[in-house]
Amino acid sequence: LNGRSLWVMCKRKIKRQRDRFRRNLIPRIDEASMFELSSVRLVIFDFDGVFTKNYVVVSQDGTESVECSRLDGLGLSALRNVGIDSMVLSTEKNAVVSKRCSKLGIRCLQDVKNKRDVVTATAYEKGVPLDHVMFLGNDINDKSALDVVGFPVGVIDSHPSILDSVRFLTNLKGGEGCV
């Protein structure tokens, strides 16, 4: 192996990795759906199971921690760059959620008992028809919000009970860059 052939092998490997990465981030959506998606003006996310892998680590002293993907920050930046507003709704109240959302620069409401009502009220406050709202969730407590928006999306590893409420599934799992 000479230097040139090693360089070509490395270049090919990087291209394969980049192509695999792109395939996971770019969903295969038909042209009609792409046109519909272009009307989205507000995206609301669940936190646990979307920004996280839906697991929690609890230390001896009771401190909770979760694992998140840095790729989600890129997704949020992409939304901002095209002028789409976004926020997080969480059923639980947890400092981890506050800290992560603060770092990502995204508004967060916690201790939300009825996501449907909050989604509806938020859309109304922002002057966005529900037909132009996307909700990305993964679990049973997201079903009411998914049922009220125009673009209900689930993560690929969503709870089976919400699958009849979603129109689209992400290509990546929650906590692995699905945003």
mmCIF file with all atom_site columns, C-alpha atoms in Angstrom:
data_model
loop_
_atom_site.group_PDB
_atom_site.id
_atom_site.type_symbol
_atom_site.label_atom_id
_atom_site.label_alt_id
_atom_site.label_comp_id
_atom_site.label_asym_id
_atom_site.label_entity_id
_atom_site.label_seq_id
_atom_site.pdbx_PDB_ins_code
_atom_site.Cartn_x
_atom_site.Cartn_y
_atom_site.Cartn_z
_atom_site.occupancy
_atom_site.B_iso_or_equiv
_atom_site.pdbx_formal_charge
_atom_site.auth_seq_id
_atom_site.auth_comp_id
_atom_site.auth_asym_id
_atom_site.auth_atom_id
_atom_site.pdbx_PDB_model_num
ATOM 1   C CA . LEU A 1 1   ? 0.000   0.000  0.000  1.00 0.00 ? 1   LEU A CA 1
ATOM 2   C CA . ASN A 1 2   ? 1.434   3.329  -1.005 1.00 0.00 ? 2   ASN A CA 1
ATOM 3   C CA . GLY A 1 3   ? 0.438   6.752  0.313  1.00 0.00 ? 3   GLY A CA 1
ATOM 4   C CA . ARG A 1 4   ? -1.920  7.498  -2.582 1.00 0.00 ? 4   ARG A CA 1
ATOM 5   C CA . SER A 1 5   ? -3.934  4.262  -2.304 1.00 0.00 ? 5   SER A CA 1
ATOM 6   C CA . LEU A 1 6   ? -4.211  4.705  1.469  1.00 0.00 ? 6   LEU A CA 1
ATOM 7   C CA . TRP A 1 7   ? -5.512  8.246  0.897  1.00 0.00 ? 7   TRP A CA 1
ATOM 8   C CA . VAL A 1 8   ? -8.105  6.937  -1.622 1.00 0.00 ? 8   VAL A CA 1
ATOM 9   C CA . MET A 1 9   ? -9.231  4.207  0.831  1.00 0.00 ? 9   MET A CA 1
ATOM 10  C CA . CYS A 1 10  ? -9.672  6.768  3.632  1.00 0.00 ? 10  CYS A CA 1
ATOM 11  C CA . LYS A 1 11  ? -11.547 9.128  1.315  1.00 0.00 ? 11  LYS A CA 1
ATOM 12  C CA . ARG A 1 12  ? -13.948 6.318  0.296  1.00 0.00 ? 12  ARG A CA 1
ATOM 13  C CA . LYS A 1 13  ? -14.530 5.314  3.916  1.00 0.00 ? 13  LYS A CA 1
ATOM 14  C CA . ILE A 1 14  ? -15.343 8.912  4.874  1.00 0.00 ? 14  ILE A CA 1
ATOM 15  C CA . LYS A 1 15  ? -17.757 9.170  1.921  1.00 0.00 ? 15  LYS A CA 1
ATOM 16  C CA . ARG A 1 16  ? -19.537 5.927  2.971  1.00 0.00 ? 16  ARG A CA 1
ATOM 17  C CA . GLN A 1 17  ? -19.871 7.212  6.544  1.00 0.00 ? 17  GLN A CA 1
ATOM 18  C CA . ARG A 1 18  ? -21.163 10.591 5.339  1.00 0.00 ? 18  ARG A CA 1
ATOM 19  C CA . ASP A 1 19  ? -23.676 8.913  3.003  1.00 0.00 ? 19  ASP A CA 1
ATOM 20  C CA . ARG A 1 20  ? -24.905 6.641  5.829  1.00 0.00 ? 20  ARG A CA 1
ATOM 21  C CA . PHE A 1 21  ? -25.273 9.698  8.079  1.00 0.00 ? 21  PHE A CA 1
ATOM 22  C CA . ARG A 1 22  ? -27.273 11.552 5.410  1.00 0.00 ? 22  ARG A CA 1
ATOM 23  C CA . ARG A 1 23  ? -29.560 8.567  4.776  1.00 0.00 ? 23  ARG A CA 1
ATOM 24  C CA . ASN A 1 24  ? -30.452 8.554  8.464  1.00 0.00 ? 24  ASN A CA 1
ATOM 25  C CA . LEU A 1 25  ? -31.119 12.278 8.633  1.00 0.00 ? 25  LEU A CA 1
ATOM 26  C CA . ILE A 1 26  ? -33.029 12.770 5.384  1.00 0.00 ? 26  ILE A CA 1
ATOM 27  C CA . PRO A 1 27  ? -36.346 10.946 5.470  1.00 0.00 ? 27  PRO A CA 1
ATOM 28  C CA . ARG A 1 28  ? -37.734 9.540  2.260  1.00 0.00 ? 28  ARG A CA 1
ATOM 29  C CA . ILE A 1 29  ? -40.853 11.623 1.857  1.00 0.00 ? 29  ILE A CA 1
ATOM 30  C CA . ASP A 1 30  ? -42.870 11.846 -1.343 1.00 0.00 ? 30  ASP A CA 1
ATOM 31  C CA . GLU A 1 31  ? -43.261 15.157 -3.174 1.00 0.00 ? 31  GLU A CA 1
ATOM 32  C CA . ALA A 1 32  ? -46.814 15.805 -1.946 1.00 0.00 ? 32  ALA A CA 1
ATOM 33  C CA . SER A 1 33  ? -45.774 15.299 1.684  1.00 0.00 ? 33  SER A CA 1
ATOM 34  C CA . MET A 1 34  ? -42.763 17.566 1.184  1.00 0.00 ? 34  MET A CA 1
ATOM 35  C CA . PHE A 1 35  ? -45.076 20.308 -0.091 1.00 0.00 ? 35  PHE A CA 1
ATOM 36  C CA . GLU A 1 36  ? -47.317 19.864 2.969  1.00 0.00 ? 36  GLU A CA 1
ATOM 37  C CA . LEU A 1 37  ? -44.337 19.888 5.332  1.00 0.00 ? 37  LEU A CA 1
ATOM 38  C CA . SER A 1 38  ? -43.250 23.227 3.893  1.00 0.00 ? 38  SER A CA 1
ATOM 39  C CA . SER A 1 39  ? -46.298 24.791 5.589  1.00 0.00 ? 39  SER A CA 1
ATOM 40  C CA . VAL A 1 40  ? -45.105 23.902 9.114  1.00 0.00 ? 40  VAL A CA 1
ATOM 41  C CA . ARG A 1 41  ? -44.632 27.066 11.194 1.00 0.00 ? 41  ARG A CA 1
ATOM 42  C CA . LEU A 1 42  ? -44.318 25.634 14.715 1.00 0.00 ? 42  LEU A CA 1
ATOM 43  C CA . VAL A 1 43  ? -42.671 22.429 15.949 1.00 0.00 ? 43  VAL A CA 1
ATOM 44  C CA . ILE A 1 44  ? -43.358 21.176 19.458 1.00 0.00 ? 44  ILE A CA 1
ATOM 45  C CA . PHE A 1 45  ? -41.306 18.355 20.950 1.00 0.00 ? 45  PHE A CA 1
ATOM 46  C CA . ASP A 1 46  ? -41.749 15.954 23.813 1.00 0.00 ? 46  ASP A CA 1
ATOM 47  C CA . PHE A 1 47  ? -38.447 15.679 25.717 1.00 0.00 ? 47  PHE A CA 1
ATOM 48  C CA . ASP A 1 48  ? -38.046 12.175 27.165 1.00 0.00 ? 48  ASP A CA 1
ATOM 49  C CA . GLY A 1 49  ? -37.757 9.670  24.344 1.00 0.00 ? 49  GLY A CA 1
ATOM 50  C CA . VAL A 1 50  ? -37.207 12.371 21.708 1.00 0.00 ? 50  VAL A CA 1
ATOM 51  C CA . PHE A 1 51  ? -34.169 14.262 22.981 1.00 0.00 ? 51  PHE A CA 1
ATOM 52  C CA . THR A 1 52  ? -33.202 11.255 25.134 1.00 0.00 ? 52  THR A CA 1
ATOM 53  C CA . LYS A 1 53  ? -33.077 7.490  24.721 1.00 0.00 ? 53  LYS A CA 1
ATOM 54  C CA . ASN A 1 54  ? -36.010 7.249  27.143 1.00 0.00 ? 54  ASN A CA 1
ATOM 55  C CA . TYR A 1 55  ? -33.755 5.992  29.934 1.00 0.00 ? 55  TYR A CA 1
ATOM 56  C CA . VAL A 1 56  ? -32.763 7.697  33.145 1.00 0.00 ? 56  VAL A CA 1
ATOM 57  C CA . VAL A 1 57  ? -29.702 7.067  35.292 1.00 0.00 ? 57  VAL A CA 1
ATOM 58  C CA . VAL A 1 58  ? -30.247 7.659  39.007 1.00 0.00 ? 58  VAL A CA 1
ATOM 59  C CA . SER A 1 59  ? -27.217 8.015  41.268 1.00 0.00 ? 59  SER A CA 1
ATOM 60  C CA . GLN A 1 60  ? -27.088 7.042  44.948 1.00 0.00 ? 60  GLN A CA 1
ATOM 61  C CA . ASP A 1 61  ? -28.055 10.540 46.028 1.00 0.00 ? 61  ASP A CA 1
ATOM 62  C CA . GLY A 1 62  ? -31.084 10.544 43.701 1.00 0.00 ? 62  GLY A CA 1
ATOM 63  C CA . THR A 1 63  ? -29.580 12.780 41.037 1.00 0.00 ? 63  THR A CA 1
ATOM 64  C CA . GLU A 1 64  ? -30.992 11.963 37.602 1.00 0.00 ? 64  GLU A CA 1
ATOM 65  C CA . SER A 1 65  ? -29.085 12.154 34.347 1.00 0.00 ? 65  SER A CA 1
ATOM 66  C CA . VAL A 1 66  ? -29.949 11.350 30.739 1.00 0.00 ? 66  VAL A CA 1
ATOM 67  C CA . GLU A 1 67  ? -28.058 10.924 27.495 1.00 0.00 ? 67  GLU A CA 1
ATOM 68  C CA . CYS A 1 68  ? -28.765 13.344 24.636 1.00 0.00 ? 68  CYS A CA 1
ATOM 69  C CA . SER A 1 69  ? -27.367 13.711 21.119 1.00 0.00 ? 69  SER A CA 1
ATOM 70  C CA . ARG A 1 70  ? -25.557 16.825 19.943 1.00 0.00 ? 70  ARG A CA 1
ATOM 71  C CA . LEU A 1 71  ? -27.174 16.263 16.529 1.00 0.00 ? 71  LEU A CA 1
ATOM 72  C CA . ASP A 1 72  ? -30.460 17.584 17.935 1.00 0.00 ? 72  ASP A CA 1
ATOM 73  C CA . GLY A 1 73  ? -28.855 21.002 18.289 1.00 0.00 ? 73  GLY A CA 1
ATOM 74  C CA . LEU A 1 74  ? -28.122 20.954 14.559 1.00 0.00 ? 74  LEU A CA 1
ATOM 75  C CA . GLY A 1 75  ? -31.753 20.116 13.834 1.00 0.00 ? 75  GLY A CA 1
ATOM 76  C CA . LEU A 1 76  ? -32.972 22.979 15.995 1.00 0.00 ? 76  LEU A CA 1
ATOM 77  C CA . SER A 1 77  ? -30.546 25.352 14.271 1.00 0.00 ? 77  SER A CA 1
ATOM 78  C CA . ALA A 1 78  ? -31.907 24.256 10.902 1.00 0.00 ? 78  ALA A CA 1
ATOM 79  C CA . LEU A 1 79  ? -35.443 25.072 12.075 1.00 0.00 ? 79  LEU A CA 1
ATOM 80  C CA . ARG A 1 80  ? -34.337 28.503 13.320 1.00 0.00 ? 80  ARG A CA 1
ATOM 81  C CA . ASN A 1 81  ? -32.546 29.213 10.048 1.00 0.00 ? 81  ASN A CA 1
ATOM 82  C CA . VAL A 1 82  ? -35.778 28.794 8.089  1.00 0.00 ? 82  VAL A CA 1
ATOM 83  C CA . GLY A 1 83  ? -37.852 30.773 10.604 1.00 0.00 ? 83  GLY A CA 1
ATOM 84  C CA . ILE A 1 84  ? -39.721 27.898 12.240 1.00 0.00 ? 84  ILE A CA 1
ATOM 85  C CA . ASP A 1 85  ? -40.467 28.392 15.942 1.00 0.00 ? 85  ASP A CA 1
ATOM 86  C CA . SER A 1 86  ? -40.069 25.444 18.305 1.00 0.00 ? 86  SER A CA 1
ATOM 87  C CA . MET A 1 87  ? -40.528 24.466 21.941 1.00 0.00 ? 87  MET A CA 1
ATOM 88  C CA . VAL A 1 88  ? -40.469 21.481 24.306 1.00 0.00 ? 88  VAL A CA 1
ATOM 89  C CA . LEU A 1 89  ? -43.346 20.148 26.406 1.00 0.00 ? 89  LEU A CA 1
ATOM 90  C CA . SER A 1 90  ? -42.601 17.717 29.207 1.00 0.00 ? 90  SER A CA 1
ATOM 91  C CA . THR A 1 91  ? -44.980 15.904 31.521 1.00 0.00 ? 91  THR A CA 1
ATOM 92  C CA . GLU A 1 92  ? -42.319 15.767 34.223 1.00 0.00 ? 92  GLU A CA 1
ATOM 93  C CA . LYS A 1 93  ? -40.604 18.614 36.022 1.00 0.00 ? 93  LYS A CA 1
ATOM 94  C CA . ASN A 1 94  ? -36.895 17.933 35.984 1.00 0.00 ? 94  ASN A CA 1
ATOM 95  C CA . ALA A 1 95  ? -33.778 20.094 36.172 1.00 0.00 ? 95  ALA A CA 1
ATOM 96  C CA . VAL A 1 96  ? -32.156 17.999 33.422 1.00 0.00 ? 96  VAL A CA 1
ATOM 97  C CA . VAL A 1 97  ? -34.847 19.099 30.972 1.00 0.00 ? 97  VAL A CA 1
ATOM 98  C CA . SER A 1 98  ? -34.427 22.766 31.935 1.00 0.00 ? 98  SER A CA 1
ATOM 99  C CA . LYS A 1 99  ? -30.647 22.663 31.596 1.00 0.00 ? 99  LYS A CA 1
ATOM 100 C CA . ARG A 1 100 ? -30.655 20.903 28.215 1.00 0.00 ? 100 ARG A CA 1
ATOM 101 C CA . CYS A 1 101 ? -33.338 23.172 26.755 1.00 0.00 ? 101 CYS A CA 1
ATOM 102 C CA . SER A 1 102 ? -31.514 26.248 28.045 1.00 0.00 ? 102 SER A CA 1
ATOM 103 C CA . LYS A 1 103 ? -28.308 25.082 26.391 1.00 0.00 ? 103 LYS A CA 1
ATOM 104 C CA . LEU A 1 104 ? -30.172 24.422 23.135 1.00 0.00 ? 104 LEU A CA 1
ATOM 105 C CA . GLY A 1 105 ? -31.897 27.811 23.339 1.00 0.00 ? 105 GLY A CA 1
ATOM 106 C CA . ILE A 1 106 ? -35.390 26.346 23.133 1.00 0.00 ? 106 ILE A CA 1
ATOM 107 C CA . ARG A 1 107 ? -38.415 27.306 25.225 1.00 0.00 ? 107 ARG A CA 1
ATOM 108 C CA . CYS A 1 108 ? -39.563 24.585 27.590 1.00 0.00 ? 108 CYS A CA 1
ATOM 109 C CA . LEU A 1 109 ? -42.748 24.010 29.565 1.00 0.00 ? 109 LEU A CA 1
ATOM 110 C CA . GLN A 1 110 ? -42.643 21.302 32.232 1.00 0.00 ? 110 GLN A CA 1
ATOM 111 C CA . ASP A 1 111 ? -45.139 19.592 34.486 1.00 0.00 ? 111 ASP A CA 1
ATOM 112 C CA . VAL A 1 112 ? -47.664 19.666 31.634 1.00 0.00 ? 112 VAL A CA 1
ATOM 113 C CA . LYS A 1 113 ? -50.641 17.465 32.478 1.00 0.00 ? 113 LYS A CA 1
ATOM 114 C CA . ASN A 1 114 ? -52.599 17.920 29.241 1.00 0.00 ? 114 ASN A CA 1
ATOM 115 C CA . LYS A 1 115 ? -50.349 18.362 26.208 1.00 0.00 ? 115 LYS A CA 1
ATOM 116 C CA . ARG A 1 116 ? -53.295 18.763 23.841 1.00 0.00 ? 116 ARG A CA 1
ATOM 117 C CA . ASP A 1 117 ? -54.517 21.877 25.682 1.00 0.00 ? 117 ASP A CA 1
ATOM 118 C CA . VAL A 1 118 ? -51.030 23.398 25.830 1.00 0.00 ? 118 VAL A CA 1
ATOM 119 C CA . VAL A 1 119 ? -50.374 22.707 22.134 1.00 0.00 ? 119 VAL A CA 1
ATOM 120 C CA . THR A 1 120 ? -53.716 24.275 21.216 1.00 0.00 ? 120 THR A CA 1
ATOM 121 C CA . ALA A 1 121 ? -53.138 27.327 23.441 1.00 0.00 ? 121 ALA A CA 1
ATOM 122 C CA . THR A 1 122 ? -49.563 27.817 22.202 1.00 0.00 ? 122 THR A CA 1
ATOM 123 C CA . ALA A 1 123 ? -50.624 27.664 18.560 1.00 0.00 ? 123 ALA A CA 1
ATOM 124 C CA . TYR A 1 124 ? -53.395 30.179 19.266 1.00 0.00 ? 124 TYR A CA 1
ATOM 125 C CA . GLU A 1 125 ? -51.006 32.548 21.114 1.00 0.00 ? 125 GLU A CA 1
ATOM 126 C CA . LYS A 1 126 ? -48.552 32.451 18.210 1.00 0.00 ? 126 LYS A CA 1
ATOM 127 C CA . GLY A 1 127 ? -51.276 32.828 15.588 1.00 0.00 ? 127 GLY A CA 1
ATOM 128 C CA . VAL A 1 128 ? -50.440 29.482 13.993 1.00 0.00 ? 128 VAL A CA 1
ATOM 129 C CA . PRO A 1 129 ? -53.318 27.268 12.824 1.00 0.00 ? 129 PRO A CA 1
ATOM 130 C CA . LEU A 1 130 ? -53.088 23.724 14.209 1.00 0.00 ? 130 LEU A CA 1
ATOM 131 C CA . ASP A 1 131 ? -52.832 22.488 10.596 1.00 0.00 ? 131 ASP A CA 1
ATOM 132 C CA . HIS A 1 132 ? -49.397 24.148 10.487 1.00 0.00 ? 132 HIS A CA 1
ATOM 133 C CA . VAL A 1 133 ? -48.101 22.661 13.751 1.00 0.00 ? 133 VAL A CA 1
ATOM 134 C CA . MET A 1 134 ? -45.847 19.615 13.996 1.00 0.00 ? 134 MET A CA 1
ATOM 135 C CA . PHE A 1 135 ? -45.623 17.602 17.201 1.00 0.00 ? 135 PHE A CA 1
ATOM 136 C CA . LEU A 1 136 ? -42.802 15.083 17.665 1.00 0.00 ? 136 LEU A CA 1
ATOM 137 C CA . GLY A 1 137 ? -43.468 12.547 20.407 1.00 0.00 ? 137 GLY A CA 1
ATOM 138 C CA . ASN A 1 138 ? -42.896 8.952  21.356 1.00 0.00 ? 138 ASN A CA 1
ATOM 139 C CA . ASP A 1 139 ? -45.170 7.830  24.158 1.00 0.00 ? 139 ASP A CA 1
ATOM 140 C CA . ILE A 1 140 ? -48.750 7.357  25.354 1.00 0.00 ? 140 ILE A CA 1
ATOM 141 C CA . ASN A 1 141 ? -48.878 10.784 27.018 1.00 0.00 ? 141 ASN A CA 1
ATOM 142 C CA . ASP A 1 142 ? -48.173 12.408 23.632 1.00 0.00 ? 142 ASP A CA 1
ATOM 143 C CA . LYS A 1 143 ? -51.202 10.897 21.884 1.00 0.00 ? 143 LYS A CA 1
ATOM 144 C CA . SER A 1 144 ? -53.596 13.765 22.647 1.00 0.00 ? 144 SER A CA 1
ATOM 145 C CA . ALA A 1 145 ? -51.144 16.301 21.191 1.00 0.00 ? 145 ALA A CA 1
ATOM 146 C CA . LEU A 1 146 ? -50.432 14.145 18.150 1.00 0.00 ? 146 LEU A CA 1
ATOM 147 C CA . ASP A 1 147 ? -54.166 13.861 17.468 1.00 0.00 ? 147 ASP A CA 1
ATOM 148 C CA . VAL A 1 148 ? -54.719 17.639 17.346 1.00 0.00 ? 148 VAL A CA 1
ATOM 149 C CA . VAL A 1 149 ? -51.875 18.830 15.067 1.00 0.00 ? 149 VAL A CA 1
ATOM 150 C CA . GLY A 1 150 ? -51.589 18.797 11.299 1.00 0.00 ? 150 GLY A CA 1
ATOM 151 C CA . PHE A 1 151 ? -48.218 17.033 11.319 1.00 0.00 ? 151 PHE A CA 1
ATOM 152 C CA . PRO A 1 152 ? -48.003 14.317 13.974 1.00 0.00 ? 152 PRO A CA 1
ATOM 153 C CA . VAL A 1 153 ? -44.562 12.693 13.984 1.00 0.00 ? 153 VAL A CA 1
ATOM 154 C CA . GLY A 1 154 ? -43.243 9.824  16.086 1.00 0.00 ? 154 GLY A CA 1
ATOM 155 C CA . VAL A 1 155 ? -39.685 8.664  16.644 1.00 0.00 ? 155 VAL A CA 1
ATOM 156 C CA . ILE A 1 156 ? -38.903 5.335  15.032 1.00 0.00 ? 156 ILE A CA 1
ATOM 157 C CA . ASP A 1 157 ? -38.843 3.625  18.449 1.00 0.00 ? 157 ASP A CA 1
ATOM 158 C CA . SER A 1 158 ? -42.183 5.080  19.620 1.00 0.00 ? 158 SER A CA 1
ATOM 159 C CA . HIS A 1 159 ? -44.579 3.198  21.851 1.00 0.00 ? 159 HIS A CA 1
ATOM 160 C CA . PRO A 1 160 ? -46.828 1.072  19.591 1.00 0.00 ? 160 PRO A CA 1
ATOM 161 C CA . SER A 1 161 ? -49.992 2.691  20.950 1.00 0.00 ? 161 SER A CA 1
ATOM 162 C CA . ILE A 1 162 ? -49.262 6.020  19.216 1.00 0.00 ? 162 ILE A CA 1
ATOM 163 C CA . LEU A 1 163 ? -48.433 4.647  15.778 1.00 0.00 ? 163 LEU A CA 1
ATOM 164 C CA . ASP A 1 164 ? -52.019 5.048  14.576 1.00 0.00 ? 164 ASP A CA 1
ATOM 165 C CA . SER A 1 165 ? -51.800 8.772  15.476 1.00 0.00 ? 165 SER A CA 1
ATOM 166 C CA . VAL A 1 166 ? -48.634 9.625  13.499 1.00 0.00 ? 166 VAL A CA 1
ATOM 167 C CA . ARG A 1 167 ? -48.224 10.431 9.807  1.00 0.00 ? 167 ARG A CA 1
ATOM 168 C CA . PHE A 1 168 ? -44.457 10.253 9.764  1.00 0.00 ? 168 PHE A CA 1
ATOM 169 C CA . LEU A 1 169 ? -41.718 8.424  11.683 1.00 0.00 ? 169 LEU A CA 1
ATOM 170 C CA . THR A 1 170 ? -38.158 9.675  12.093 1.00 0.00 ? 170 THR A CA 1
ATOM 171 C CA . ASN A 1 171 ? -35.322 7.576  10.683 1.00 0.00 ? 171 ASN A CA 1
ATOM 172 C CA . LEU A 1 172 ? -33.361 7.852  13.921 1.00 0.00 ? 172 LEU A CA 1
ATOM 173 C CA . LYS A 1 173 ? -34.286 6.807  17.442 1.00 0.00 ? 173 LYS A CA 1
ATOM 174 C CA . GLY A 1 174 ? -34.935 9.218  20.275 1.00 0.00 ? 174 GLY A CA 1
ATOM 175 C CA . GLY A 1 175 ? -31.697 10.418 21.847 1.00 0.00 ? 175 GLY A CA 1
ATOM 176 C CA . GLU A 1 176 ? -29.763 9.584  18.689 1.00 0.00 ? 176 GLU A CA 1
ATOM 177 C CA . GLY A 1 177 ? -30.330 12.767 16.708 1.00 0.00 ? 177 GLY A CA 1
ATOM 178 C CA . CYS A 1 178 ? -33.932 12.374 15.567 1.00 0.00 ? 178 CYS A CA 1
ATOM 179 C CA . VAL A 1 179 ? -34.625 16.116 15.852 1.00 0.00 ? 179 VAL A CA 1
#
